[in-house]
Amino acid sequence: GVYESADLCKKLKKFAEEERRNYRHHTVAATSKYDHCGRNEKLRLIDDAMTDGGTLVIADSASQVKKACVAIENYRRKVPGGKFILAIDEADAMFRTPSRSQVFEQALIALRKLGPTISMFVSATPVPIMLDLIKKADIEDSDRKTEGSTGIEDSQSKEDNIEFFCLEPGDEYVGLGDIKPISMDGRNVYLEQNELNVNSFYEDIPYSNGKVIE
């Protein structure tokens, strides 16, 4: 989300400042407007991140992704053939409709078509990503055949050609097994659908419910 991307940008900026003594200058910029940065300064930071080496943090909205596409196109006008790496966190949430018809999905497709040197998809549920990569490989294979290409087919399946890295969570990771229900009077208490939302109050406390406060 937008707020999450602004928070990530803040953390990366702090990391870049701390590591500046050991590494070359690294600019961190966000397309979000929530990082307290004026328009001209924002455009300068984005330009620096693309041309001088840096990181551009993008929220998962169509407008933010489109801004990233414009930044990359401007970068390649200055540096023909310029390269970039695309990293997508919570990548399974980026695939939202079977037809990829949402405006955000179309913007993301346009970004991926700009040809990143490396694309990294980070997710705890990788199946949707792998299915999308296989579908993309099928389309590219069909396009090659349409163009009359007679290249030798790889004997491996498309699934085998997807580089997959599995990372073990650290001790601080909170998984489903660590989430316990609230216990009151020796019994577990669960909230039903819509029992905790913007309109739920308990003694004038917003986003609250008597089940979990009493």
Short mmCIF file of C-alpha atoms in Angstrom, two decimals:
data_model
loop_
_atom_site.label_atom_id
_atom_site.label_comp_id
_atom_site.label_asym_id
_atom_site.label_seq_id
_atom_site.Cartn_x
_atom_site.Cartn_y
_atom_site.Cartn_z
CA GLY A 1 0.00 0.00 0.00
CA VAL A 2 0.93 3.69 -0.20
CA TYR A 3 1.58 4.13 3.52
CA GLU A 4 3.61 0.92 3.65
CA SER A 5 5.74 2.05 0.70
CA ALA A 6 6.42 5.39 2.41
CA ASP A 7 7.46 3.53 5.57
CA LEU A 8 9.72 1.20 3.56
CA CYS A 9 11.25 4.20 1.81
CA LYS A 10 12.03 5.77 5.19
CA LYS A 11 13.72 2.58 6.41
CA LEU A 12 15.77 2.19 3.24
CA LYS A 13 16.88 5.83 3.41
CA LYS A 14 18.11 5.27 6.96
CA PHE A 15 19.95 2.11 5.88
CA ALA A 16 21.53 3.92 2.92
CA GLU A 17 22.73 6.74 5.19
CA GLU A 18 24.27 4.28 7.65
CA GLU A 19 26.05 2.34 4.90
CA ARG A 20 27.27 5.37 2.95
CA ARG A 21 30.70 5.16 4.58
CA ASN A 22 31.30 1.70 3.14
CA TYR A 23 29.45 1.91 -0.17
CA ARG A 24 28.94 4.39 -2.96
CA HIS A 25 26.17 6.95 -2.74
CA HIS A 26 22.76 5.27 -2.96
CA THR A 27 19.62 7.35 -3.52
CA VAL A 28 16.29 6.08 -2.18
CA ALA A 29 13.09 7.66 -3.52
CA ALA A 30 9.38 6.84 -3.43
CA THR A 31 6.67 7.63 -5.96
CA SER A 32 4.31 8.08 -3.01
CA LYS A 33 3.38 11.60 -1.84
CA TYR A 34 3.49 10.56 1.81
CA ASP A 35 7.24 10.88 2.32
CA HIS A 36 7.05 14.64 3.00
CA CYS A 37 8.90 15.68 -0.13
CA GLY A 38 8.06 18.52 -2.53
CA ARG A 39 7.33 17.82 -6.20
CA ASN A 40 10.58 19.24 -7.58
CA GLU A 41 12.65 17.49 -4.92
CA LYS A 42 10.74 14.28 -5.60
CA LEU A 43 11.47 14.44 -9.33
CA ARG A 44 15.13 15.11 -8.63
CA LEU A 45 15.39 12.17 -6.22
CA ILE A 46 13.67 9.82 -8.67
CA ASP A 47 16.00 10.97 -11.43
CA ASP A 48 19.04 10.48 -9.18
CA ALA A 49 17.85 7.03 -8.13
CA MET A 50 17.52 5.95 -11.75
CA THR A 51 20.65 7.54 -13.26
CA ASP A 52 23.18 7.52 -10.42
CA GLY A 53 22.21 4.24 -8.78
CA GLY A 54 19.52 3.80 -6.19
CA THR A 55 16.17 2.34 -5.24
CA LEU A 56 12.72 3.51 -6.30
CA VAL A 57 9.95 2.37 -3.92
CA ILE A 58 6.54 1.94 -5.54
CA ALA A 59 3.14 1.41 -3.92
CA ASP A 60 0.72 -1.14 -5.36
CA SER A 61 -1.51 1.32 -7.20
CA ALA A 62 -1.85 2.00 -10.91
CA SER A 63 -0.80 5.65 -10.63
CA GLN A 64 2.37 4.77 -8.70
CA VAL A 65 3.38 2.04 -11.16
CA LYS A 66 2.76 4.38 -14.09
CA LYS A 67 5.08 6.96 -12.47
CA ALA A 68 7.76 4.27 -12.25
CA CYS A 69 7.31 3.47 -15.95
CA VAL A 70 7.77 7.15 -16.81
CA ALA A 71 10.89 7.31 -14.61
CA ILE A 72 12.42 4.31 -16.38
CA GLU A 73 11.59 5.70 -19.83
CA ASN A 74 13.19 9.05 -18.90
CA TYR A 75 16.23 7.19 -17.56
CA ARG A 76 16.64 5.24 -20.80
CA ARG A 77 16.40 8.40 -22.87
CA LYS A 78 19.46 9.64 -20.97
CA VAL A 79 21.14 6.24 -20.77
CA PRO A 80 20.17 4.15 -23.84
CA GLY A 81 19.93 0.49 -22.90
CA GLY A 82 19.97 1.35 -19.21
CA LYS A 83 19.29 -1.59 -16.90
CA PHE A 84 17.19 -1.99 -13.79
CA ILE A 85 16.10 -4.74 -11.40
CA LEU A 86 12.44 -5.23 -10.48
CA ALA A 87 11.60 -6.63 -7.02
CA ILE A 88 7.93 -7.20 -6.14
CA ASP A 89 7.04 -7.92 -2.50
CA GLU A 90 3.76 -9.69 -1.61
CA ALA A 91 3.77 -10.62 -5.28
CA ASP A 92 0.80 -13.01 -5.07
CA ALA A 93 -1.42 -10.01 -4.24
CA MET A 94 -0.45 -8.36 -7.53
CA PHE A 95 -2.40 -10.91 -9.60
CA ARG A 96 -6.02 -10.01 -8.94
CA THR A 97 -8.14 -11.09 -11.90
CA PRO A 98 -7.89 -14.08 -14.28
CA SER A 99 -7.99 -11.72 -17.28
CA ARG A 100 -5.54 -9.20 -15.77
CA SER A 101 -8.12 -6.52 -16.60
CA GLN A 102 -7.67 -4.19 -13.63
CA VAL A 103 -5.97 -0.86 -14.33
CA PHE A 104 -3.27 -1.71 -11.78
CA GLU A 105 -2.61 -5.09 -13.40
CA GLN A 106 -2.30 -3.45 -16.81
CA ALA A 107 0.17 -0.92 -15.40
CA LEU A 108 2.23 -3.71 -13.83
CA ILE A 109 2.28 -5.61 -17.13
CA ALA A 110 3.56 -2.44 -18.84
CA LEU A 111 6.29 -2.13 -16.20
CA ARG A 112 7.39 -5.73 -16.67
CA LYS A 113 7.45 -5.25 -20.45
CA LEU A 114 10.12 -2.58 -20.02
CA GLY A 115 12.53 -5.49 -19.66
CA PRO A 116 14.15 -5.56 -16.24
CA THR A 117 17.49 -7.39 -16.15
CA ILE A 118 16.25 -9.40 -13.17
CA SER A 119 12.69 -9.80 -11.85
CA MET A 120 12.29 -10.98 -8.27
CA PHE A 121 8.92 -12.01 -6.86
CA VAL A 122 8.71 -12.31 -3.06
CA SER A 123 5.76 -14.15 -1.55
CA ALA A 124 4.75 -16.65 1.11
CA THR A 125 2.26 -18.16 -1.37
CA PRO A 126 4.20 -18.55 -4.63
CA VAL A 127 1.73 -20.65 -6.63
CA PRO A 128 -0.10 -17.69 -8.27
CA ILE A 129 3.27 -16.23 -9.29
CA MET A 130 4.51 -19.48 -10.81
CA LEU A 131 1.26 -19.91 -12.75
CA ASP A 132 1.62 -16.37 -14.10
CA LEU A 133 5.25 -16.98 -15.11
CA ILE A 134 4.27 -20.21 -16.89
CA LYS A 135 1.43 -18.38 -18.68
CA LYS A 136 3.86 -15.63 -19.72
CA ALA A 137 6.30 -18.26 -21.03
CA ASP A 138 3.48 -19.88 -23.03
CA ILE A 139 2.59 -16.53 -24.62
CA GLU A 140 6.23 -15.80 -25.51
CA ASP A 141 6.59 -19.31 -26.95
CA SER A 142 3.45 -18.82 -29.03
CA ASP A 143 4.75 -15.45 -30.28
CA ARG A 144 8.02 -17.05 -31.36
CA LYS A 145 6.17 -19.74 -33.30
CA THR A 146 3.95 -17.10 -34.92
CA GLU A 147 7.08 -15.25 -36.07
CA GLY A 148 8.36 -18.45 -37.64
CA SER A 149 11.14 -19.16 -35.15
CA THR A 150 12.48 -22.72 -35.30
CA GLY A 151 14.67 -22.64 -32.20
CA ILE A 152 15.44 -25.88 -30.42
CA GLU A 153 13.02 -26.48 -27.60
CA ASP A 154 14.45 -26.87 -24.11
CA SER A 155 13.85 -30.40 -22.83
CA GLN A 156 13.07 -29.08 -19.36
CA SER A 157 9.55 -28.04 -18.49
CA LYS A 158 8.70 -24.38 -18.04
CA GLU A 159 8.31 -25.04 -14.32
CA ASP A 160 11.91 -26.23 -14.09
CA ASN A 161 13.10 -23.03 -15.72
CA ILE A 162 11.72 -20.87 -12.90
CA GLU A 163 14.47 -20.09 -10.41
CA PHE A 164 12.98 -20.64 -6.97
CA PHE A 165 14.62 -19.81 -3.64
CA CYS A 166 13.02 -20.86 -0.36
CA LEU A 167 13.98 -18.85 2.72
CA GLU A 168 13.45 -20.01 6.27
CA PRO A 169 11.84 -17.36 8.53
CA GLY A 170 13.86 -15.97 11.44
CA ASP A 171 12.95 -16.39 15.11
CA GLU A 172 11.16 -13.02 15.12
CA TYR A 173 8.74 -14.08 12.35
CA VAL A 174 5.11 -14.29 13.49
CA GLY A 175 3.32 -17.06 11.60
CA LEU A 176 -0.21 -18.45 11.81
CA GLY A 177 0.90 -20.91 14.47
CA ASP A 178 1.87 -18.01 16.73
CA ILE A 179 -1.50 -16.25 16.51
CA LYS A 180 -3.66 -17.28 19.45
CA PRO A 181 -7.28 -16.26 20.10
CA ILE A 182 -8.16 -14.11 23.09
CA SER A 183 -9.10 -16.20 26.10
CA MET A 184 -11.76 -14.95 28.55
CA ASP A 185 -13.06 -16.94 31.49
CA GLY A 186 -11.30 -20.02 30.19
CA ARG A 187 -12.84 -19.90 26.73
CA ASN A 188 -11.56 -18.65 23.38
CA VAL A 189 -13.25 -15.52 22.00
CA TYR A 190 -13.61 -15.01 18.25
CA LEU A 191 -14.93 -12.05 16.29
CA GLU A 192 -17.52 -12.63 13.61
CA GLN A 193 -17.53 -10.93 10.21
CA ASN A 194 -17.96 -7.10 10.50
CA GLU A 195 -17.82 -7.09 14.29
CA LEU A 196 -14.64 -4.98 14.23
CA ASN A 197 -14.64 -2.14 11.70
CA VAL A 198 -14.74 1.65 11.37
CA ASN A 199 -18.32 1.72 12.63
CA SER A 200 -17.84 -0.57 15.64
CA PHE A 201 -17.55 1.23 18.99
CA TYR A 202 -17.33 0.18 22.63
CA GLU A 203 -17.83 3.01 25.15
CA ASP A 204 -16.84 5.62 22.51
CA ILE A 205 -13.67 3.71 21.57
CA PRO A 206 -13.50 3.34 17.77
CA TYR A 207 -12.46 0.06 16.15
CA SER A 208 -13.37 -1.79 19.32
CA ASN A 209 -15.73 -4.49 20.44
CA GLY A 210 -17.04 -5.50 23.83
CA LYS A 211 -16.05 -9.11 23.21
CA VAL A 212 -12.36 -8.29 23.46
CA ILE A 213 -12.43 -5.42 25.98
CA GLU A 214 -14.66 -6.58 28.83
#
